[in-house]
């Protein structure tokens, strides 16, 4: 019986209970306890209590977290690129040295900010998360050469050292896949979750190999293995011979099975699509701008200040499968404790880390993203269409004066996105795909 039904039933029984004899009250109490499913003493207290009002009273609980703390929480969540609650909980402690001076935290606010649970974070930010959506379009064409030389890997990664990477190309063709356009070569390490990306024009075999040379120098450890999909940009003689010469293990997933490359598919969304959107980039100028963002601020922001969780084990009890995760850590934290790291590169990164501020990095990333969007071919073709709000929205003004009696709160995340602004135009080819793709969960990132 629902609470509302119980309230209606109690209102009907209450006047009858006060108008009958003592023996009849006993029978009413027996019936009330069975229907209301309560103890007899509780039923007596209810029926002997005050007269029920026409409307069911609303329960008013005390507010544990004040508006100023929730405003700071949302501001940090926006600046961090909207991580899910478990990662945000770990991120708050990592970012605390920079949060204190930026928002003028009081001891009481700091205590509340560190005490809030992931479940409470989900409840407080649920109304904002529902406004974010994801769209998927694939441009991968299968490669047919050397497939019998490159083994298929379908089992889960079980490695205890860094160096085994998953790689993939992310297309930036927008609604037109003709000609040359930018592609992002995205790579992530399985053990540490360290991620590097390079943008190339087209997806020729030589361009992919040259991008892999840049990525080799960027990782703070030696690369031992590569795992890719079945695209022709990877299944070719150039990359095969490169891996053989460097004694790098080369494997591939099954065709049309994205779950075989789940770690890199996740990074394609959180590290590429979520920021660059689904518009077209096809000039050398915008390619240089994207690479400048990949090689500097974005690389530092994601690897130094973005914690992530890793699956520790799976426990099956009957038909129920329970997953146990490690405590969230940043890729930098995992690299520092690994005995297989490159000491020279790690020393340089440690010196660099001491000079960084995550809020300043987020602001610069947002400014560079705005410039990249203005150079995209899709938005240029729209003419007078206004530039949509971008993700993440670190460039919005964040109020830091939380010591006043009536603190001002940061603006909520706008509902418009790159894709939504394009999909509203029925003359645009993207419009017909609007209802073909279902709403996907934003966190995801996990």
Tab-separated table of C-alpha atoms in Angstrom:
chain	number	residue	atom	x	y	z
A	1	UNK	CA	0.000	0.000	0.000
A	2	UNK	CA	1.381	3.375	-0.969
A	3	UNK	CA	1.766	6.222	1.575
A	4	UNK	CA	-1.051	8.142	-0.126
A	5	UNK	CA	-3.391	5.139	0.109
A	6	UNK	CA	-2.529	4.679	3.798
A	7	UNK	CA	-3.361	8.331	4.440
A	8	UNK	CA	-6.749	8.026	2.732
A	9	UNK	CA	-7.555	4.841	4.651
A	10	UNK	CA	-6.602	6.424	7.989
A	11	UNK	CA	-8.864	9.433	7.310
A	12	UNK	CA	-11.847	7.089	6.713
A	13	UNK	CA	-11.231	4.992	9.836
A	14	UNK	CA	-10.480	7.917	12.185
A	15	UNK	CA	-14.078	9.294	12.689
A	16	UNK	CA	-15.559	5.800	12.937
A	17	UNK	CA	-13.014	4.843	15.617
A	18	UNK	CA	-14.064	7.744	17.859
A	19	UNK	CA	-17.802	7.014	17.591
A	20	UNK	CA	-17.989	3.333	18.615
A	21	UNK	CA	-17.785	1.403	21.855
A	22	UNK	CA	-14.642	-0.084	23.429
A	23	UNK	CA	-15.349	-3.585	22.060
A	24	UNK	CA	-15.895	-2.214	18.551
A	25	UNK	CA	-12.619	-0.240	18.814
A	26	UNK	CA	-10.759	-3.524	19.377
A	27	UNK	CA	-12.167	-4.942	16.124
A	28	UNK	CA	-11.301	-1.717	14.254
A	29	UNK	CA	-7.729	-1.867	15.615
A	30	UNK	CA	-7.371	-5.485	14.462
A	31	UNK	CA	-8.527	-4.526	10.976
A	32	UNK	CA	-6.377	-1.354	10.944
A	33	UNK	CA	-3.172	-3.258	11.877
A	34	UNK	CA	-3.721	-5.779	9.058
A	35	UNK	CA	-4.471	-3.166	6.391
A	36	UNK	CA	-2.009	-0.508	7.559
A	37	UNK	CA	0.643	-3.151	8.339
A	38	UNK	CA	1.757	-1.628	11.618
A	39	UNK	CA	2.075	-2.528	15.303
A	40	UNK	CA	-1.012	-2.179	17.524
A	41	UNK	CA	0.561	0.529	19.706
A	42	UNK	CA	1.429	2.534	16.593
A	43	UNK	CA	-2.179	2.243	15.395
A	44	UNK	CA	-3.472	3.482	18.764
A	45	UNK	CA	-1.147	6.500	18.657
A	46	UNK	CA	-2.304	7.401	15.145
A	47	UNK	CA	-6.027	7.028	15.814
A	48	UNK	CA	-5.813	8.831	19.181
A	49	UNK	CA	-3.692	11.602	17.707
A	50	UNK	CA	-4.779	14.925	16.187
A	51	UNK	CA	-7.554	15.101	13.611
A	52	UNK	CA	-6.098	14.434	10.131
A	53	UNK	CA	-6.054	17.399	7.759
A	54	UNK	CA	-7.695	17.193	4.307
A	55	UNK	CA	-4.289	16.910	2.629
A	56	UNK	CA	-1.449	14.584	3.480
A	57	UNK	CA	1.303	16.571	5.263
A	58	UNK	CA	4.630	16.886	3.496
A	59	UNK	CA	7.666	15.657	5.322
A	60	UNK	CA	10.253	18.390	5.677
A	61	UNK	CA	13.742	17.187	6.458
A	62	UNK	CA	16.698	19.267	7.453
A	63	UNK	CA	19.023	20.333	4.667
A	64	UNK	CA	22.450	18.895	5.268
A	65	UNK	CA	24.247	20.701	2.433
A	66	UNK	CA	23.775	24.432	1.988
A	67	UNK	CA	23.361	26.263	-1.296
A	68	UNK	CA	26.849	27.737	-1.259
A	69	UNK	CA	28.433	24.260	-0.923
A	70	UNK	CA	26.281	22.886	-3.754
A	71	UNK	CA	27.203	25.885	-5.928
A	72	UNK	CA	30.890	25.167	-5.384
A	73	UNK	CA	30.288	21.480	-6.109
A	74	UNK	CA	28.568	22.252	-9.422
A	75	UNK	CA	31.237	24.789	-10.390
A	76	UNK	CA	34.013	22.234	-9.800
A	77	UNK	CA	31.991	19.589	-11.666
A	78	UNK	CA	31.664	21.885	-14.690
A	79	UNK	CA	35.337	22.863	-14.628
A	80	UNK	CA	36.383	19.193	-14.433
A	81	UNK	CA	34.400	18.276	-17.547
A	82	UNK	CA	31.381	16.681	-15.834
A	83	UNK	CA	32.881	13.500	-14.282
A	84	UNK	CA	30.497	10.987	-12.712
A	85	UNK	CA	29.927	11.029	-8.974
A	86	UNK	CA	32.552	8.506	-7.810
A	87	UNK	CA	35.287	10.225	-9.811
A	88	UNK	CA	34.091	13.660	-8.687
A	89	UNK	CA	34.269	12.559	-5.050
A	90	UNK	CA	37.962	11.638	-5.494
A	91	UNK	CA	38.602	14.717	-7.620
A	92	UNK	CA	37.437	17.096	-4.877
A	93	UNK	CA	40.255	15.994	-2.570
A	94	UNK	CA	42.861	16.209	-5.374
A	95	UNK	CA	41.731	19.695	-6.439
A	96	UNK	CA	41.318	20.996	-2.872
A	97	UNK	CA	44.574	23.073	-2.849
A	98	UNK	CA	43.201	25.065	-5.804
A	99	UNK	CA	39.554	25.093	-4.660
A	100	UNK	CA	40.388	26.807	-1.333
A	101	UNK	CA	41.732	30.103	-2.738
A	102	UNK	CA	39.383	30.196	-5.727
A	103	UNK	CA	36.138	29.904	-3.746
A	104	UNK	CA	37.388	31.206	-0.367
A	105	UNK	CA	36.382	28.031	1.417
A	106	UNK	CA	35.537	28.238	5.091
A	107	UNK	CA	36.347	25.259	7.343
A	108	UNK	CA	32.637	24.378	7.520
A	109	UNK	CA	32.272	24.459	3.718
A	110	UNK	CA	35.397	22.365	3.226
A	111	UNK	CA	34.130	19.776	5.698
A	112	UNK	CA	30.785	19.503	3.905
A	113	UNK	CA	32.401	19.380	0.471
A	114	UNK	CA	34.633	16.453	1.436
A	115	UNK	CA	31.850	14.648	3.301
A	116	UNK	CA	29.249	14.570	0.516
A	117	UNK	CA	28.699	11.051	-0.832
A	118	UNK	CA	28.593	9.955	-4.504
A	119	UNK	CA	24.884	9.101	-4.162
A	120	UNK	CA	24.131	12.583	-2.841
A	121	UNK	CA	26.152	14.097	-5.708
A	122	UNK	CA	24.033	12.140	-8.206
A	123	UNK	CA	20.821	13.424	-6.634
A	124	UNK	CA	21.984	17.043	-6.536
A	125	UNK	CA	23.186	17.061	-10.156
A	126	UNK	CA	20.518	14.806	-11.697
A	127	UNK	CA	18.500	17.675	-13.205
A	128	UNK	CA	21.579	18.898	-15.089
A	129	UNK	CA	22.777	15.499	-16.324
A	130	UNK	CA	19.491	14.788	-18.094
A	131	UNK	CA	20.174	17.627	-20.512
A	132	UNK	CA	23.315	16.093	-21.986
A	133	UNK	CA	23.194	13.696	-24.895
A	134	UNK	CA	25.574	11.725	-27.089
A	135	UNK	CA	25.419	10.865	-30.794
A	136	UNK	CA	27.442	8.221	-32.610
A	137	UNK	CA	28.451	8.020	-36.258
A	138	UNK	CA	31.099	5.592	-37.491
A	139	UNK	CA	33.421	6.007	-40.483
A	140	UNK	CA	35.551	2.857	-40.030
A	141	UNK	CA	36.170	0.735	-43.125
A	142	UNK	CA	37.507	-2.784	-42.626
A	143	UNK	CA	41.078	-3.625	-43.572
A	144	UNK	CA	41.712	-6.913	-45.330
A	145	UNK	CA	45.518	-7.143	-45.462
A	146	UNK	CA	47.557	-9.157	-42.933
A	147	UNK	CA	44.522	-10.230	-40.908
A	148	UNK	CA	45.905	-13.758	-40.587
A	149	UNK	CA	49.141	-12.314	-39.120
A	150	UNK	CA	47.439	-10.166	-36.459
A	151	UNK	CA	45.733	-12.282	-33.755
A	152	UNK	CA	42.289	-11.443	-32.383
A	153	UNK	CA	42.134	-10.543	-28.697
A	154	UNK	CA	38.736	-11.038	-27.045
A	155	UNK	CA	39.654	-11.741	-23.417
A	156	UNK	CA	39.890	-9.053	-20.725
A	157	UNK	CA	43.141	-7.181	-20.237
A	158	UNK	CA	45.010	-8.581	-17.225
A	159	UNK	CA	48.283	-6.657	-17.100
A	160	UNK	CA	50.291	-5.526	-14.090
A	161	UNK	CA	52.526	-3.014	-15.853
A	162	UNK	CA	52.033	-0.038	-18.201
A	163	UNK	CA	52.787	-0.164	-21.905
A	164	UNK	CA	49.839	-2.072	-23.418
A	165	UNK	CA	47.712	0.374	-25.419
A	166	UNK	CA	44.385	0.379	-27.179
A	167	UNK	CA	44.220	2.674	-30.215
A	168	UNK	CA	41.428	4.003	-32.413
A	169	UNK	CA	40.654	6.745	-34.928
A	170	UNK	CA	37.857	9.251	-34.297
A	171	UNK	CA	36.385	10.873	-37.409
A	172	UNK	CA	35.708	14.624	-37.586
A	173	UNK	CA	33.762	14.616	-40.852
A	174	UNK	CA	30.517	16.147	-39.620
A	175	UNK	CA	27.634	15.454	-42.011
A	176	UNK	CA	29.895	15.089	-45.059
A	177	UNK	CA	32.415	12.242	-45.315
A	178	UNK	CA	33.813	13.273	-48.728
A	179	UNK	CA	37.422	14.324	-49.234
A	180	UNK	CA	40.059	14.777	-46.561
A	181	UNK	CA	39.081	15.723	-43.042
A	182	UNK	CA	40.640	15.559	-39.594
A	183	UNK	CA	40.934	12.322	-37.645
A	184	UNK	CA	42.042	11.930	-34.040
A	185	UNK	CA	44.353	9.020	-33.270
A	186	UNK	CA	43.327	8.258	-29.687
A	187	UNK	CA	45.436	5.955	-27.484
A	188	UNK	CA	45.064	4.849	-23.870
A	189	UNK	CA	47.155	2.653	-21.597
A	190	UNK	CA	45.269	-0.205	-19.955
A	191	UNK	CA	47.162	-0.282	-16.641
A	192	UNK	CA	47.438	3.452	-15.861
A	193	UNK	CA	44.676	4.927	-18.120
A	194	UNK	CA	47.230	7.481	-19.398
A	195	UNK	CA	45.855	8.909	-22.649
A	196	UNK	CA	47.529	10.608	-25.593
A	197	UNK	CA	45.963	11.881	-28.830
A	198	UNK	CA	47.221	13.281	-32.151
A	199	UNK	CA	45.102	14.786	-34.942
A	200	UNK	CA	45.941	13.866	-38.565
A	201	UNK	CA	44.441	14.869	-41.914
A	202	UNK	CA	42.949	11.780	-43.515
A	203	UNK	CA	43.785	8.285	-42.319
A	204	UNK	CA	46.606	7.154	-44.539
A	205	UNK	CA	48.942	4.421	-43.327
A	206	UNK	CA	51.946	6.750	-43.295
A	207	UNK	CA	50.098	9.453	-41.336
A	208	UNK	CA	49.063	6.926	-38.677
A	209	UNK	CA	52.651	5.668	-38.308
A	210	UNK	CA	53.989	9.230	-37.992
A	211	UNK	CA	51.382	9.975	-35.327
A	212	UNK	CA	52.438	6.825	-33.446
A	213	UNK	CA	56.023	8.160	-33.365
A	214	UNK	CA	54.769	11.299	-31.607
A	215	UNK	CA	52.728	9.218	-29.177
A	216	UNK	CA	55.737	6.983	-28.371
A	217	UNK	CA	57.674	10.039	-27.193
A	218	UNK	CA	54.751	11.368	-25.153
A	219	UNK	CA	54.101	8.279	-23.003
A	220	UNK	CA	56.199	8.188	-19.783
A	221	UNK	CA	56.950	4.475	-20.261
A	222	UNK	CA	57.878	2.069	-23.024
A	223	UNK	CA	55.090	0.818	-25.309
A	224	UNK	CA	54.868	-2.981	-25.295
A	225	UNK	CA	51.624	-3.728	-27.126
A	226	UNK	CA	48.945	-2.264	-29.398
A	227	UNK	CA	45.344	-3.401	-29.790
A	228	UNK	CA	43.171	-1.885	-32.532
A	229	UNK	CA	39.953	-2.445	-34.435
A	230	UNK	CA	39.859	-3.872	-37.969
A	231	UNK	CA	40.097	-0.576	-39.861
A	232	UNK	CA	42.412	-0.374	-42.852
A	233	UNK	CA	44.339	2.443	-41.171
A	234	UNK	CA	45.669	-0.134	-38.682
A	235	UNK	CA	45.540	-3.465	-40.515
A	236	UNK	CA	48.280	-2.645	-43.021
A	237	UNK	CA	51.918	-3.403	-43.743
A	238	UNK	CA	53.260	-0.070	-42.450
A	239	UNK	CA	52.008	-0.465	-38.878
A	240	UNK	CA	52.657	-4.216	-38.887
A	241	UNK	CA	56.335	-3.784	-39.821
A	242	UNK	CA	56.694	-0.926	-37.338
A	243	UNK	CA	55.490	-3.153	-34.499
A	244	UNK	CA	57.751	-6.005	-35.626
A	245	UNK	CA	60.846	-3.790	-35.743
A	246	UNK	CA	60.169	-2.395	-32.265
A	247	UNK	CA	59.117	-5.745	-30.759
A	248	UNK	CA	55.636	-4.486	-29.951
A	249	UNK	CA	52.776	-6.968	-29.592
A	250	UNK	CA	50.038	-6.206	-32.163
A	251	UNK	CA	46.487	-7.563	-31.716
A	252	UNK	CA	43.029	-6.654	-32.964
A	253	UNK	CA	39.399	-7.007	-31.868
A	254	UNK	CA	36.609	-8.834	-33.632
A	255	UNK	CA	34.857	-7.020	-36.509
A	256	UNK	CA	31.774	-5.030	-35.416
A	257	UNK	CA	32.387	-5.841	-31.715
A	258	UNK	CA	33.119	-2.559	-29.947
A	259	UNK	CA	33.158	-4.249	-26.556
A	260	UNK	CA	36.502	-5.822	-27.486
A	261	UNK	CA	37.979	-2.299	-27.350
A	262	UNK	CA	35.899	-0.898	-24.496
A	263	UNK	CA	38.619	1.262	-22.802
A	264	UNK	CA	39.459	3.232	-25.942
A	265	UNK	CA	35.796	3.539	-26.963
A	266	UNK	CA	35.142	5.202	-23.623
A	267	UNK	CA	38.047	7.615	-24.112
A	268	UNK	CA	36.783	8.439	-27.615
A	269	UNK	CA	33.739	9.964	-25.943
A	270	UNK	CA	35.204	11.545	-22.810
A	271	UNK	CA	38.434	12.853	-24.378
A	272	UNK	CA	37.427	13.625	-27.988
A	273	UNK	CA	33.710	13.658	-28.888
A	274	UNK	CA	32.591	15.377	-25.723
A	275	UNK	CA	34.844	18.330	-26.532
A	276	UNK	CA	35.100	18.533	-30.336
A	277	UNK	CA	31.536	17.451	-31.072
A	278	UNK	CA	30.306	16.123	-34.437
A	279	UNK	CA	31.189	18.985	-36.774
A	280	UNK	CA	33.626	18.858	-39.709
A	281	UNK	CA	37.275	19.937	-39.492
A	282	UNK	CA	39.152	19.782	-42.788
A	283	UNK	CA	41.863	22.474	-42.939
A	284	UNK	CA	45.514	22.541	-41.914
A	285	UNK	CA	44.822	25.562	-39.720
A	286	UNK	CA	42.244	23.794	-37.555
A	287	UNK	CA	44.423	20.665	-37.485
A	288	UNK	CA	47.271	22.656	-35.926
A	289	UNK	CA	44.863	24.188	-33.396
A	290	UNK	CA	43.537	20.768	-32.360
A	291	UNK	CA	47.056	19.358	-31.988
A	292	UNK	CA	48.109	22.366	-29.926
A	293	UNK	CA	45.259	21.606	-27.539
A	294	UNK	CA	46.098	17.877	-27.449
A	295	UNK	CA	49.817	18.375	-26.777
A	296	UNK	CA	49.506	20.952	-24.002
A	297	UNK	CA	46.587	21.907	-21.723
A	298	UNK	CA	44.224	19.021	-22.478
A	299	UNK	CA	46.945	16.416	-21.992
A	300	UNK	CA	47.907	17.841	-18.610
A	301	UNK	CA	44.299	18.332	-17.498
A	302	UNK	CA	43.181	14.767	-18.269
A	303	UNK	CA	46.257	12.883	-17.071
A	304	UNK	CA	47.115	14.959	-13.987
A	305	UNK	CA	43.719	16.033	-12.625
A	306	UNK	CA	41.077	13.564	-13.852
A	307	UNK	CA	40.705	10.497	-11.568
A	308	UNK	CA	39.245	7.287	-12.938
A	309	UNK	CA	38.174	3.929	-11.521
A	310	UNK	CA	39.458	0.496	-12.517
A	311	UNK	CA	37.706	-2.842	-12.248
A	312	UNK	CA	39.301	-4.872	-9.465
A	313	UNK	CA	37.330	-8.137	-9.652
A	314	UNK	CA	33.945	-9.671	-10.449
A	315	UNK	CA	31.976	-11.692	-7.917
A	316	UNK	CA	29.157	-13.948	-9.149
A	317	UNK	CA	26.547	-15.210	-6.684
A	318	UNK	CA	23.997	-17.281	-8.573
A	319	UNK	CA	22.741	-15.141	-11.446
A	320	UNK	CA	23.908	-11.863	-9.905
A	321	UNK	CA	27.252	-10.422	-11.023
A	322	UNK	CA	28.826	-7.826	-8.732
A	323	UNK	CA	31.760	-5.698	-9.859
A	324	UNK	CA	34.309	-4.420	-7.354
A	325	UNK	CA	36.323	-1.309	-8.249
A	326	UNK	CA	39.530	0.193	-6.962
A	327	UNK	CA	39.578	3.634	-5.387
A	328	UNK	CA	39.622	6.402	-8.035
A	329	UNK	CA	43.110	7.579	-9.004
A	330	UNK	CA	44.497	9.847	-11.696
A	331	UNK	CA	46.733	8.356	-14.423
A	332	UNK	CA	49.598	10.425	-12.981
A	333	UNK	CA	49.181	8.798	-9.572
A	334	UNK	CA	49.371	5.331	-11.138
A	335	UNK	CA	52.421	6.231	-13.235
A	336	UNK	CA	54.375	7.579	-10.258
A	337	UNK	CA	54.127	4.314	-8.294
A	338	UNK	CA	54.867	2.041	-11.258
A	339	UNK	CA	58.382	0.501	-11.248
A	340	UNK	CA	58.317	0.382	-15.070
A	341	UNK	CA	58.107	4.145	-15.632
A	342	UNK	CA	60.740	6.179	-17.468
A	343	UNK	CA	62.600	8.078	-14.674
A	344	UNK	CA	63.711	10.932	-16.936
A	345	UNK	CA	60.239	11.640	-18.333
A	346	UNK	CA	58.603	11.258	-14.923
A	347	UNK	CA	61.021	13.782	-13.364
A	348	UNK	CA	60.130	16.345	-16.048
A	349	UNK	CA	56.412	15.691	-15.568
A	350	UNK	CA	56.754	16.068	-11.792
A	351	UNK	CA	58.375	19.481	-12.197
A	352	UNK	CA	55.636	20.462	-14.653
A	353	UNK	CA	52.861	19.257	-12.323
A	354	UNK	CA	53.947	21.668	-9.583
A	355	UNK	CA	53.358	24.638	-11.910
A	356	UNK	CA	49.834	23.691	-13.042
A	357	UNK	CA	46.438	24.908	-11.870
A	358	UNK	CA	43.394	22.833	-12.984
A	359	UNK	CA	41.047	25.831	-13.085
A	360	UNK	CA	43.440	27.807	-15.300
A	361	UNK	CA	43.884	24.766	-17.571
A	362	UNK	CA	40.110	24.395	-17.873
A	363	UNK	CA	39.754	28.066	-18.816
A	364	UNK	CA	42.450	27.866	-21.512
A	365	UNK	CA	40.964	24.634	-22.907
A	366	UNK	CA	37.574	26.282	-23.236
A	367	UNK	CA	39.052	29.318	-25.006
A	368	UNK	CA	40.909	27.098	-27.473
A	369	UNK	CA	37.787	25.028	-28.095
A	370	UNK	CA	35.838	28.172	-28.954
A	371	UNK	CA	38.490	29.113	-31.516
A	372	UNK	CA	38.472	25.575	-32.967
A	373	UNK	CA	34.677	25.612	-33.368
A	374	UNK	CA	34.842	28.904	-35.239
A	375	UNK	CA	37.237	27.297	-37.730
A	376	UNK	CA	35.044	24.238	-38.368
A	377	UNK	CA	33.622	23.815	-41.867
A	378	UNK	CA	30.151	22.931	-40.555
A	379	UNK	CA	29.659	26.135	-38.577
A	380	UNK	CA	31.096	28.267	-41.371
A	381	UNK	CA	28.480	26.799	-43.696
A	382	UNK	CA	25.714	27.777	-41.265
A	383	UNK	CA	26.430	31.459	-41.881
A	384	UNK	CA	24.721	33.618	-39.284
A	385	UNK	CA	23.883	30.727	-36.979
A	386	UNK	CA	25.209	31.626	-33.497
A	387	UNK	CA	28.070	29.635	-32.031
A	388	UNK	CA	26.616	26.992	-29.683
A	389	UNK	CA	27.749	26.585	-26.108
A	390	UNK	CA	30.591	24.108	-25.841
A	391	UNK	CA	31.492	21.350	-23.419
A	392	UNK	CA	33.016	21.734	-20.936
A	393	UNK	CA	31.932	25.259	-20.008
A	394	UNK	CA	34.882	26.424	-17.972
A	395	UNK	CA	34.864	29.899	-19.467
A	396	UNK	CA	31.610	30.912	-17.823
A	397	UNK	CA	31.933	33.368	-14.998
A	398	UNK	CA	32.033	31.511	-11.696
A	399	UNK	CA	31.048	33.477	-8.625
A	400	UNK	CA	33.578	33.188	-5.820
A	401	UNK	CA	31.917	35.484	-3.293
A	402	UNK	CA	30.292	32.836	-1.117
A	403	UNK	CA	30.870	34.700	2.140
A	404	UNK	CA	27.911	37.038	1.666
A	405	UNK	CA	24.530	36.369	3.230
A	406	UNK	CA	22.911	35.688	-0.154
A	407	UNK	CA	25.506	33.984	-2.355
A	408	UNK	CA	25.046	34.019	-6.082
A	409	UNK	CA	25.133	30.658	-7.787
A	410	UNK	CA	26.914	29.779	-11.045
A	411	UNK	CA	24.710	29.548	-14.108
A	412	UNK	CA	23.306	26.142	-14.915
A	413	UNK	CA	24.588	24.273	-17.940
A	414	UNK	CA	22.838	25.433	-21.124
A	415	UNK	CA	20.680	22.907	-22.910
A	416	UNK	CA	22.032	23.704	-26.365
A	417	UNK	CA	24.930	21.679	-27.739
A	418	UNK	CA	26.725	21.519	-31.064
A	419	UNK	CA	24.647	18.649	-32.344
A	420	UNK	CA	21.340	20.026	-31.117
A	421	UNK	CA	21.925	23.368	-32.839
A	422	UNK	CA	22.621	21.596	-36.128
A	423	UNK	CA	19.783	19.109	-35.778
A	424	UNK	CA	17.162	21.842	-35.381
A	425	UNK	CA	17.531	22.790	-39.045
A	426	UNK	CA	15.474	20.434	-41.223
A	427	UNK	CA	17.504	21.409	-44.282
A	428	UNK	CA	20.594	19.948	-42.646
A	429	UNK	CA	21.268	16.226	-43.377
A	430	UNK	CA	21.756	15.647	-39.656
A	431	UNK	CA	18.100	16.337	-38.959
A	432	UNK	CA	16.876	12.991	-40.318
A	433	UNK	CA	19.159	11.168	-37.896
A	434	UNK	CA	17.844	12.997	-34.856
A	435	UNK	CA	15.319	10.330	-33.839
A	436	UNK	CA	17.394	7.372	-35.021
A	437	UNK	CA	19.776	7.475	-32.093
A	438	UNK	CA	18.618	6.851	-28.521
A	439	UNK	CA	19.557	8.888	-25.556
A	440	UNK	CA	22.687	7.511	-23.907
A	441	UNK	CA	23.903	7.832	-20.344
A	442	UNK	CA	26.247	10.699	-19.776
A	443	UNK	CA	28.535	9.424	-17.229
A	444	UNK	CA	30.161	7.556	-18.437
A	445	UNK	CA	32.470	7.425	-18.596
A	446	UNK	CA	33.505	5.015	-16.412
